[in-house]
Short mmCIF file of C-alpha atoms and ligand atoms in Angstrom, two decimals:
data_model
loop_
_atom_site.label_atom_id
_atom_site.label_comp_id
_atom_site.label_asym_id
_atom_site.label_seq_id
_atom_site.Cartn_x
_atom_site.Cartn_y
_atom_site.Cartn_z
CA MET A 1 -16.13 -18.08 -18.82
CA ALA A 2 -14.32 -15.33 -16.95
CA LEU A 3 -11.45 -15.96 -14.57
CA ILE A 4 -11.83 -13.83 -11.44
CA VAL A 5 -9.42 -13.46 -8.55
CA GLN A 6 -11.06 -12.04 -5.45
CA LYS A 7 -9.29 -10.87 -2.31
CA TYR A 8 -10.93 -10.47 1.07
CA GLY A 9 -9.29 -8.42 3.82
CA GLY A 10 -9.17 -9.28 7.50
CA SER A 11 -12.28 -7.31 8.44
CA SER A 12 -14.28 -9.21 5.79
CA VAL A 13 -13.50 -12.53 7.51
CA ALA A 14 -13.52 -11.29 11.11
CA ASP A 15 -15.82 -13.99 12.51
CA ALA A 16 -17.89 -17.01 11.50
CA GLY A 17 -20.77 -14.87 10.25
CA ALA A 18 -18.46 -12.74 8.14
CA ILE A 19 -16.78 -15.85 6.74
CA ARG A 20 -20.19 -17.25 5.74
CA ASN A 21 -21.02 -13.94 4.03
CA VAL A 22 -17.79 -14.09 2.03
CA ALA A 23 -18.37 -17.78 1.26
CA ARG A 24 -21.78 -16.88 -0.18
CA ARG A 25 -20.24 -14.21 -2.41
CA ILE A 26 -17.59 -16.59 -3.69
CA ALA A 27 -20.15 -19.35 -4.30
CA ASP A 28 -22.28 -16.81 -6.22
CA SER A 29 -19.30 -15.87 -8.40
CA ARG A 30 -18.78 -19.56 -9.17
CA ALA A 31 -22.49 -20.09 -9.82
CA ALA A 32 -22.42 -17.19 -12.28
CA GLY A 33 -20.02 -19.33 -14.30
CA ASN A 34 -16.72 -17.74 -13.31
CA ARG A 35 -13.57 -19.67 -12.64
CA THR A 36 -12.97 -18.21 -9.18
CA VAL A 37 -9.88 -17.92 -6.99
CA ALA A 38 -10.15 -16.13 -3.63
CA VAL A 39 -7.18 -14.88 -1.63
CA VAL A 40 -7.75 -14.14 2.05
CA SER A 41 -6.08 -12.19 4.82
CA ALA A 42 -5.98 -13.39 8.40
CA MET A 43 -9.11 -12.79 10.51
CA SER A 44 -9.19 -9.14 11.74
CA ASP A 45 -6.31 -8.49 14.19
CA THR A 46 -4.81 -11.98 14.10
CA THR A 47 -1.46 -10.91 12.64
CA ASP A 48 -1.02 -8.17 15.25
CA GLU A 49 -1.90 -10.64 17.99
CA LEU A 50 0.60 -13.19 16.74
CA ILE A 51 3.32 -10.53 16.61
CA ALA A 52 2.48 -9.48 20.17
CA LEU A 53 2.55 -13.09 21.32
CA ALA A 54 5.98 -13.65 19.80
CA GLY A 55 7.11 -10.46 21.53
CA GLN A 56 6.15 -11.97 24.88
CA ILE A 57 8.34 -14.98 24.15
CA SER A 58 11.40 -13.28 22.71
CA ASP A 59 12.78 -9.78 22.17
CA SER A 60 14.12 -10.74 18.79
CA PRO A 61 12.18 -13.71 17.45
CA ASP A 62 13.95 -15.76 14.81
CA PRO A 63 12.77 -14.46 11.41
CA ARG A 64 12.19 -17.92 10.01
CA GLU A 65 10.04 -19.02 12.94
CA MET A 66 8.26 -15.68 12.87
CA ASP A 67 7.21 -16.19 9.27
CA VAL A 68 5.84 -19.66 9.94
CA LEU A 69 3.96 -18.26 12.93
CA LEU A 70 2.46 -15.34 10.98
CA SER A 71 1.54 -17.55 8.03
CA THR A 72 -0.83 -19.50 10.30
CA GLY A 73 -3.21 -16.52 10.49
CA GLU A 74 -4.06 -16.81 6.81
CA LEU A 75 -4.22 -20.62 7.03
CA VAL A 76 -6.98 -20.33 9.63
CA SER A 77 -9.11 -17.99 7.51
CA CYS A 78 -8.59 -19.83 4.23
CA THR A 79 -9.42 -23.26 5.63
CA LEU A 80 -12.55 -21.99 7.40
CA LEU A 81 -13.62 -20.24 4.22
CA ALA A 82 -13.18 -23.40 2.16
CA MET A 83 -15.29 -25.32 4.69
CA ALA A 84 -18.01 -22.67 4.56
CA ILE A 85 -18.15 -22.77 0.76
CA ARG A 86 -18.34 -26.56 0.72
CA SER A 87 -21.18 -26.50 3.23
CA MET A 88 -23.07 -24.39 0.68
CA GLY A 89 -22.74 -27.18 -1.86
CA THR A 90 -19.94 -25.63 -3.93
CA ASP A 91 -16.70 -27.57 -4.27
CA ALA A 92 -13.74 -25.68 -2.84
CA ILE A 93 -10.16 -26.31 -1.75
CA SER A 94 -7.81 -24.23 0.38
CA LEU A 95 -4.13 -23.87 -0.50
CA SER A 96 -1.27 -22.38 1.49
CA GLY A 97 0.91 -19.88 -0.34
CA ALA A 98 3.48 -22.62 -0.93
CA GLN A 99 0.88 -25.02 -2.33
CA ALA A 100 -0.45 -22.25 -4.54
CA GLY A 101 3.01 -21.88 -6.07
CA ILE A 102 4.03 -18.49 -4.66
CA ARG A 103 7.83 -18.68 -4.85
CA THR A 104 9.81 -15.98 -3.10
CA ASP A 105 13.32 -14.94 -2.19
CA THR A 106 14.57 -15.58 1.34
CA GLY A 107 13.82 -12.12 2.76
CA HIS A 108 11.84 -13.22 5.80
CA GLY A 109 9.25 -10.67 6.86
CA LYS A 110 9.28 -8.87 3.53
CA ALA A 111 10.00 -11.50 0.94
CA ARG A 112 9.64 -10.62 -2.72
CA ILE A 113 7.80 -12.84 -5.15
CA ALA A 114 10.18 -14.51 -7.63
CA MET A 115 7.49 -16.32 -9.62
CA VAL A 116 4.06 -17.88 -9.35
CA ASP A 117 3.76 -21.48 -10.49
CA THR A 118 0.04 -21.69 -11.19
CA SER A 119 -0.08 -25.39 -12.08
CA ARG A 120 -1.81 -26.53 -8.88
CA ILE A 121 -4.33 -23.68 -8.93
CA SER A 122 -5.15 -24.38 -12.58
CA GLU A 123 -5.56 -28.10 -11.92
CA GLU A 124 -8.06 -27.42 -9.16
CA LEU A 125 -9.94 -24.88 -11.27
CA ASP A 126 -10.10 -27.41 -14.12
CA GLN A 127 -11.81 -29.79 -11.71
CA GLY A 128 -14.49 -27.18 -11.18
CA LYS A 129 -13.37 -26.14 -7.71
CA VAL A 130 -13.21 -22.74 -6.18
CA VAL A 131 -9.63 -22.22 -4.98
CA ILE A 132 -9.01 -20.38 -1.71
CA VAL A 133 -5.42 -19.20 -1.26
CA ALA A 134 -3.80 -18.03 1.97
CA GLY A 135 -2.57 -14.50 1.27
CA PHE A 136 0.61 -12.78 2.48
CA GLN A 137 2.85 -15.87 2.22
CA GLY A 138 5.01 -17.93 -0.05
CA VAL A 139 7.90 -20.35 0.02
CA SER A 140 11.57 -19.83 -0.74
CA ASP A 141 13.75 -22.13 -2.84
CA ASP A 142 15.09 -23.70 0.36
CA MET A 143 11.50 -24.64 1.27
CA ASN A 144 11.07 -22.15 4.08
CA VAL A 145 7.77 -20.36 4.53
CA THR A 146 8.11 -16.64 3.96
CA THR A 147 5.77 -13.69 4.45
CA LEU A 148 5.58 -10.81 2.01
CA GLY A 149 5.23 -7.82 4.36
CA ARG A 150 2.33 -6.26 6.26
CA GLY A 151 -0.81 -5.86 4.21
CA ALA A 152 0.63 -7.96 1.40
CA SER A 153 -2.38 -10.20 0.80
CA ASP A 154 -3.26 -7.61 -1.83
CA LEU A 155 0.04 -8.42 -3.49
CA SER A 156 -0.67 -12.17 -3.35
CA ALA A 157 -3.98 -11.57 -5.11
CA VAL A 158 -2.56 -9.37 -7.85
CA ALA A 159 0.37 -11.75 -8.43
CA ILE A 160 -1.99 -14.71 -8.81
CA ALA A 161 -4.29 -12.71 -11.08
CA ALA A 162 -1.32 -11.68 -13.24
CA ALA A 163 0.10 -15.21 -13.41
CA LEU A 164 -3.28 -16.73 -14.32
CA GLY A 165 -4.04 -13.98 -16.81
CA ALA A 166 -7.25 -13.30 -14.88
CA ASP A 167 -9.86 -11.00 -16.37
CA ARG A 168 -10.01 -9.04 -13.18
CA CYS A 169 -8.81 -8.83 -9.61
CA GLU A 170 -11.46 -7.78 -7.11
CA VAL A 171 -10.29 -6.52 -3.72
CA TYR A 172 -12.98 -6.53 -1.04
CA SER A 173 -12.75 -4.95 2.39
CA ASP A 174 -14.94 -2.86 4.67
CA VAL A 175 -14.49 0.30 2.55
CA GLU A 176 -16.54 1.06 -0.52
CA GLY A 177 -13.68 2.07 -2.77
CA ILE A 178 -10.97 4.66 -3.16
CA PHE A 179 -11.95 8.11 -1.95
CA THR A 180 -10.89 11.65 -2.75
CA ALA A 181 -9.41 11.68 0.78
CA ASP A 182 -9.45 9.52 3.90
CA PRO A 183 -13.09 9.83 5.06
CA ARG A 184 -11.94 9.69 8.69
CA LEU A 185 -10.05 12.94 8.14
CA VAL A 186 -12.34 14.51 5.54
CA PRO A 187 -16.01 13.70 6.18
CA ASP A 188 -17.19 14.89 2.76
CA ALA A 189 -14.70 12.78 0.81
CA ARG A 190 -16.28 11.14 -2.25
CA ARG A 191 -15.80 7.71 -3.79
CA LEU A 192 -13.99 7.77 -7.13
CA ASP A 193 -15.38 5.62 -9.96
CA GLU A 194 -11.95 5.04 -11.42
CA VAL A 195 -8.32 5.79 -10.74
CA GLY A 196 -5.22 5.34 -12.89
CA PHE A 197 -2.43 3.00 -11.75
CA GLU A 198 0.08 5.83 -11.38
CA GLU A 199 -2.33 7.92 -9.35
CA MET A 200 -3.20 4.95 -7.17
CA LEU A 201 0.46 4.19 -6.65
CA GLU A 202 0.97 7.68 -5.27
CA MET A 203 -2.16 7.36 -3.15
CA ALA A 204 -1.07 3.95 -1.88
CA SER A 205 2.41 5.15 -1.03
CA TYR A 206 0.93 8.21 0.59
CA GLY A 207 -1.68 6.77 2.85
CA ALA A 208 -4.67 5.20 1.04
CA LYS A 209 -5.13 1.59 1.99
CA MET A 210 -3.78 -0.63 -0.78
CA ALA A 211 -0.32 -2.17 -0.48
CA PRO A 212 1.87 -0.15 -2.90
CA ARG A 213 3.70 -3.24 -4.15
CA SER A 214 0.37 -4.68 -5.28
CA ILE A 215 -0.32 -1.61 -7.39
CA GLU A 216 3.17 -1.74 -8.86
CA MET A 217 2.62 -5.32 -9.88
CA ALA A 218 -0.84 -4.58 -11.27
CA MET A 219 0.68 -1.79 -13.34
CA VAL A 220 3.52 -3.93 -14.70
CA TYR A 221 1.19 -6.80 -15.68
CA ASP A 222 -1.79 -4.60 -16.47
CA VAL A 223 -4.24 -6.23 -14.08
CA PRO A 224 -7.34 -4.07 -13.51
CA ILE A 225 -8.38 -4.05 -9.84
CA LEU A 226 -11.88 -3.40 -8.58
CA VAL A 227 -11.87 -2.18 -4.98
CA ALA A 228 -15.25 -2.57 -3.27
CA SER A 229 -17.00 -3.45 -0.03
CA SER A 230 -17.76 -7.04 0.94
CA LEU A 231 -20.56 -5.84 3.21
CA ARG A 232 -22.58 -3.54 0.97
CA GLU A 233 -23.35 -3.80 -2.72
CA GLY A 234 -21.87 -0.90 -4.65
CA PRO A 235 -19.91 -0.03 -7.79
CA GLY A 236 -16.56 0.38 -6.00
CA THR A 237 -13.53 1.94 -7.67
CA LEU A 238 -11.81 0.51 -10.74
CA ILE A 239 -8.03 0.93 -10.68
CA HIS A 240 -6.75 0.53 -14.21
CA LYS A 241 -4.57 1.86 -16.97
CA GLY A 242 -6.79 4.86 -17.11
CA GLU A 243 -7.39 5.18 -20.81
CA GLY A 244 -10.71 6.74 -21.62
CA MET A 245 -10.94 8.28 -18.20
CA LYS A 246 -10.73 11.86 -19.26
CA PHE A 247 -13.90 12.51 -21.20
CA PRO A 248 -14.78 14.98 -22.44
CA VAL A 249 -11.27 15.42 -23.81
CA GLY A 250 -9.80 18.74 -22.76
CA GLU A 251 -6.91 20.19 -20.85
CA ILE A 252 -8.81 22.64 -18.73
CA ARG A 253 -10.05 20.58 -15.85
CA ASN A 254 -9.16 19.90 -12.28
CA HIS A 255 -6.21 17.53 -12.38
CA VAL A 256 -6.24 16.85 -8.65
CA ARG A 257 -7.96 13.53 -7.99
CA SER A 258 -7.33 13.09 -4.31
CA ILE A 259 -5.67 14.24 -1.12
CA ALA A 260 -3.36 11.69 0.46
CA ALA A 261 -2.30 11.88 4.09
CA ASP A 262 0.28 9.83 5.94
CA SER A 263 1.22 10.31 9.58
CA ASN A 264 3.96 7.74 9.69
CA VAL A 265 6.78 10.23 9.08
CA ALA A 266 9.94 11.32 10.86
CA LYS A 267 12.56 13.81 9.74
CA ILE A 268 16.30 13.78 10.32
CA THR A 269 18.65 16.65 9.54
CA ILE A 270 22.41 16.24 9.39
CA PRO A 271 23.83 19.75 9.65
CA GLY A 272 27.16 20.85 8.23
CA VAL A 273 27.90 17.98 5.86
CA PRO A 274 31.22 18.92 4.20
CA GLU A 275 30.70 19.72 0.52
CA ARG A 276 32.61 17.36 -1.68
CA THR A 277 31.81 15.08 -4.56
CA GLY A 278 30.23 11.93 -3.21
CA SER A 279 29.18 13.26 0.19
CA GLN A 280 25.51 12.51 -0.56
CA ALA A 281 26.38 8.90 -1.39
CA SER A 282 28.29 8.67 1.89
CA VAL A 283 25.20 9.84 3.74
CA PHE A 284 22.66 7.54 2.13
CA GLU A 285 24.61 4.33 1.55
CA PRO A 286 24.80 3.43 5.25
CA LEU A 287 21.04 3.99 5.55
CA THR A 288 20.44 1.63 2.64
CA GLU A 289 22.75 -0.94 4.22
CA ALA A 290 20.67 -0.69 7.39
CA GLY A 291 17.55 -1.41 5.32
CA ILE A 292 16.06 2.02 6.01
CA SER A 293 14.20 3.57 3.13
CA VAL A 294 14.40 7.29 2.77
CA ASP A 295 11.69 9.37 1.19
CA VAL A 296 11.80 13.17 0.86
CA ILE A 297 15.35 14.55 0.64
CA VAL A 298 16.28 18.20 0.86
CA GLN A 299 19.79 19.65 0.73
CA ASN A 300 20.22 23.36 1.23
CA VAL A 301 22.67 25.50 -0.69
CA ALA A 302 26.15 25.12 0.71
CA VAL A 303 27.66 28.01 2.62
CA ASP A 304 31.23 27.91 3.95
CA GLY A 305 31.82 24.58 2.21
CA SER A 306 29.14 22.64 4.04
CA ALA A 307 25.42 21.95 3.61
CA ASP A 308 22.55 20.64 5.71
CA ILE A 309 20.90 17.47 4.44
CA SER A 310 17.40 16.60 5.65
CA PHE A 311 15.45 13.47 4.84
CA THR A 312 12.37 11.65 6.01
CA VAL A 313 11.97 8.04 7.06
CA GLU A 314 9.04 5.98 8.29
CA ARG A 315 8.43 6.63 11.95
CA THR A 316 8.96 2.96 12.75
CA ASP A 317 12.54 3.30 11.41
CA PHE A 318 13.21 6.55 13.26
CA SER A 319 15.29 5.37 16.22
CA ARG A 320 17.47 3.15 14.04
CA ALA A 321 17.84 5.88 11.45
CA ILE A 322 18.99 8.38 14.09
CA GLN A 323 21.67 5.95 15.27
CA VAL A 324 22.89 5.41 11.72
CA ALA A 325 22.83 9.18 11.09
CA GLU A 326 24.96 9.81 14.19
CA GLN A 327 27.57 7.39 12.90
CA ILE A 328 27.46 8.99 9.44
CA ALA A 329 27.92 12.44 10.95
CA ARG A 330 30.94 11.29 12.94
CA ASP A 331 32.47 9.63 9.86
CA LEU A 332 31.99 12.72 7.70
CA GLY A 333 32.82 15.32 10.33
CA ALA A 334 29.34 16.81 10.15
CA GLY A 335 27.27 18.27 12.99
CA VAL A 336 25.07 16.31 15.40
CA PRO A 337 21.88 15.06 13.66
CA ILE A 338 18.57 16.52 14.70
CA GLY A 339 15.44 14.36 14.61
CA ALA A 340 11.75 15.17 14.69
CA ASP A 341 9.14 12.43 14.65
CA GLY A 342 5.84 14.29 14.93
CA LEU A 343 5.39 14.89 11.23
CA ALA A 344 2.95 13.95 8.52
CA LYS A 345 2.81 14.13 4.76
CA VAL A 346 -0.12 15.62 2.94
CA SER A 347 -0.23 15.40 -0.85
CA ILE A 348 -2.34 16.41 -3.78
CA VAL A 349 -2.35 13.64 -6.39
CA GLY A 350 -3.42 13.61 -10.02
CA THR A 351 -2.15 12.98 -13.53
CA GLY A 352 -1.59 16.09 -15.61
CA MET A 353 -0.50 18.53 -12.90
CA GLN A 354 3.07 18.80 -14.07
CA ASN A 355 2.34 20.77 -17.18
CA ALA A 356 -0.54 22.78 -15.81
CA PRO A 357 0.34 25.91 -13.89
CA GLY A 358 -0.73 26.91 -10.42
CA TYR A 359 -1.16 23.72 -8.46
CA ALA A 360 1.78 24.21 -6.10
CA SER A 361 0.99 27.82 -5.35
CA ARG A 362 -2.66 27.00 -4.74
CA MET A 363 -1.64 24.25 -2.34
CA PHE A 364 0.75 26.52 -0.42
CA ARG A 365 -1.88 29.27 -0.26
CA ALA A 366 -4.53 26.90 1.07
CA LEU A 367 -2.18 25.66 3.80
CA ALA A 368 -1.13 29.21 4.65
CA ASP A 369 -4.75 30.32 4.94
CA ALA A 370 -5.30 27.44 7.36
CA GLU A 371 -2.22 28.63 9.29
CA ILE A 372 -0.31 25.42 8.68
CA ALA A 373 3.48 25.65 8.40
CA ILE A 374 5.21 23.63 5.69
CA GLU A 375 8.43 21.89 6.79
CA MET A 376 9.50 20.26 3.54
CA ILE A 377 8.19 19.95 0.00
CA SER A 378 8.62 17.26 -2.60
CA THR A 379 7.06 16.72 -6.00
CA SER A 380 6.71 14.06 -8.64
CA GLU A 381 5.05 14.27 -12.05
CA ILE A 382 1.68 13.58 -10.50
CA ARG A 383 2.02 14.63 -6.87
CA ILE A 384 2.96 17.56 -4.66
CA THR A 385 3.70 16.70 -1.05
CA CYS A 386 4.12 18.98 1.95
CA LEU A 387 5.43 17.89 5.32
CA VAL A 388 3.42 19.40 8.14
CA ALA A 389 3.04 18.86 11.88
CA ASP A 390 1.23 15.62 12.62
CA THR A 391 -1.31 17.49 14.72
CA LYS A 392 -2.32 19.51 11.64
CA ILE A 393 -2.90 16.62 9.27
CA GLY A 394 -6.70 16.68 9.46
CA ASP A 395 -6.89 20.45 9.02
CA ALA A 396 -4.48 20.27 6.11
CA ALA A 397 -6.39 17.50 4.34
CA ARG A 398 -9.71 19.30 4.78
CA ALA A 399 -8.32 22.63 3.59
CA LEU A 400 -6.86 21.06 0.44
CA HIS A 401 -9.99 19.02 -0.23
CA VAL A 402 -11.98 22.25 -0.39
CA ALA A 403 -9.28 24.26 -2.19
CA PHE A 404 -9.20 21.73 -5.03
CA GLN A 405 -12.97 21.35 -5.08
CA LEU A 406 -12.96 17.64 -4.41
CA ASP A 407 -16.09 17.98 -2.31
CA ARG A 408 -18.06 18.60 -5.53
CA PRO A 409 -18.81 16.07 -8.26
CA SER A 410 -16.23 16.46 -11.05
N1 LIG B 501 -2.47 -10.49 7.61
C1 LIG B 501 -1.40 -9.70 7.06
C2 LIG B 501 -1.29 -8.38 7.77
O1 LIG B 501 -2.08 -8.10 8.66
C3 LIG B 501 -1.52 -9.52 5.59
C4 LIG B 501 -2.76 -8.76 5.12
O2 LIG B 501 -3.67 -8.51 5.87
O3 LIG B 501 -2.79 -8.40 3.95
O4 LIG B 501 -0.41 -7.62 7.49
MG1 MG B 502 -4.85 -5.83 4.78
#
């Protein structure tokens, strides 16, 4: 008997009909003899609506109240789903995150999972029930409801799968899998049969829709994830350790698996930062203290004892980051920070690029041929990222998709 954890996104439970469709799928999984746990997101735009509602009541809603409020979205979908499954003659029970044993720290709004106590889930499974768990939420040691961050029902599902030692975690939404690029930007993007954890982590951090923390956890606990559509039957994409992916064995192949694009980027430059040991720490520590995460960092070569430091932040953090940067500049005697928020990141992603020549130059050439200026560049072992104007993101993604032949079967 296999143990399967399924996760259904908000669009898969958008209305009563959709909930019945998901209920049928879960009941089928149970009928096929699987011990089945399903984690659900809130119905379609519920979370956004709740956030907007709170915004009408208060400019700065109390974080504790906010988390209780947001957790109700997932309670609605998971209770309705349990009812639908029971009405099909399959025994089911819904559990809140707290009841399901998701223990977190106290970081309201983006709490981190401390541990998963699976005893209640296991008890219910032992009684032959399907267990439906409200995603995106947990409980702190002081018994306050917490939420795990936007899109984090994926993380709930992977954490439960890891803690239960599930055979597989299946993530269902309205997309058919992971693609070589965002099909909205690149119409001839293709579905990938499989993707390695590291590659997926880069894709998730750089725009593809899977919460990056969920991939990190899946990688640490080695939980294979099948991403597929809840609306259409199809093979989906298996995200896994990636062994055996590269047949026939050989080094001469296209290492680029996908093009990732992310428009949520702003850039800040602090000019004339005095050159001395520790000046970089003095720049970035205050940003960390303000809870702003920094991504691409570029420092130019110092002339006349000072250097310009540029970095990117998420666009949602931009106005706060500029304020912090202004204070940093005053403290260090640097120039007035310059901000630009109309930027996007476009990346080529794939394992094996680092030790194969020519990927960066081919990327720069393709962007040049498409007359797209590159503002900043960053690389990892399996990714090369260029910052370009937001308005060029579609052109850039399409140009790279063709340049790396992702429009053809590999
Ligand atoms: N409902 C939450 C959100 O919209 C969590 C999720 O969908 O995964 O962010
Ligand atoms: Mg989601």
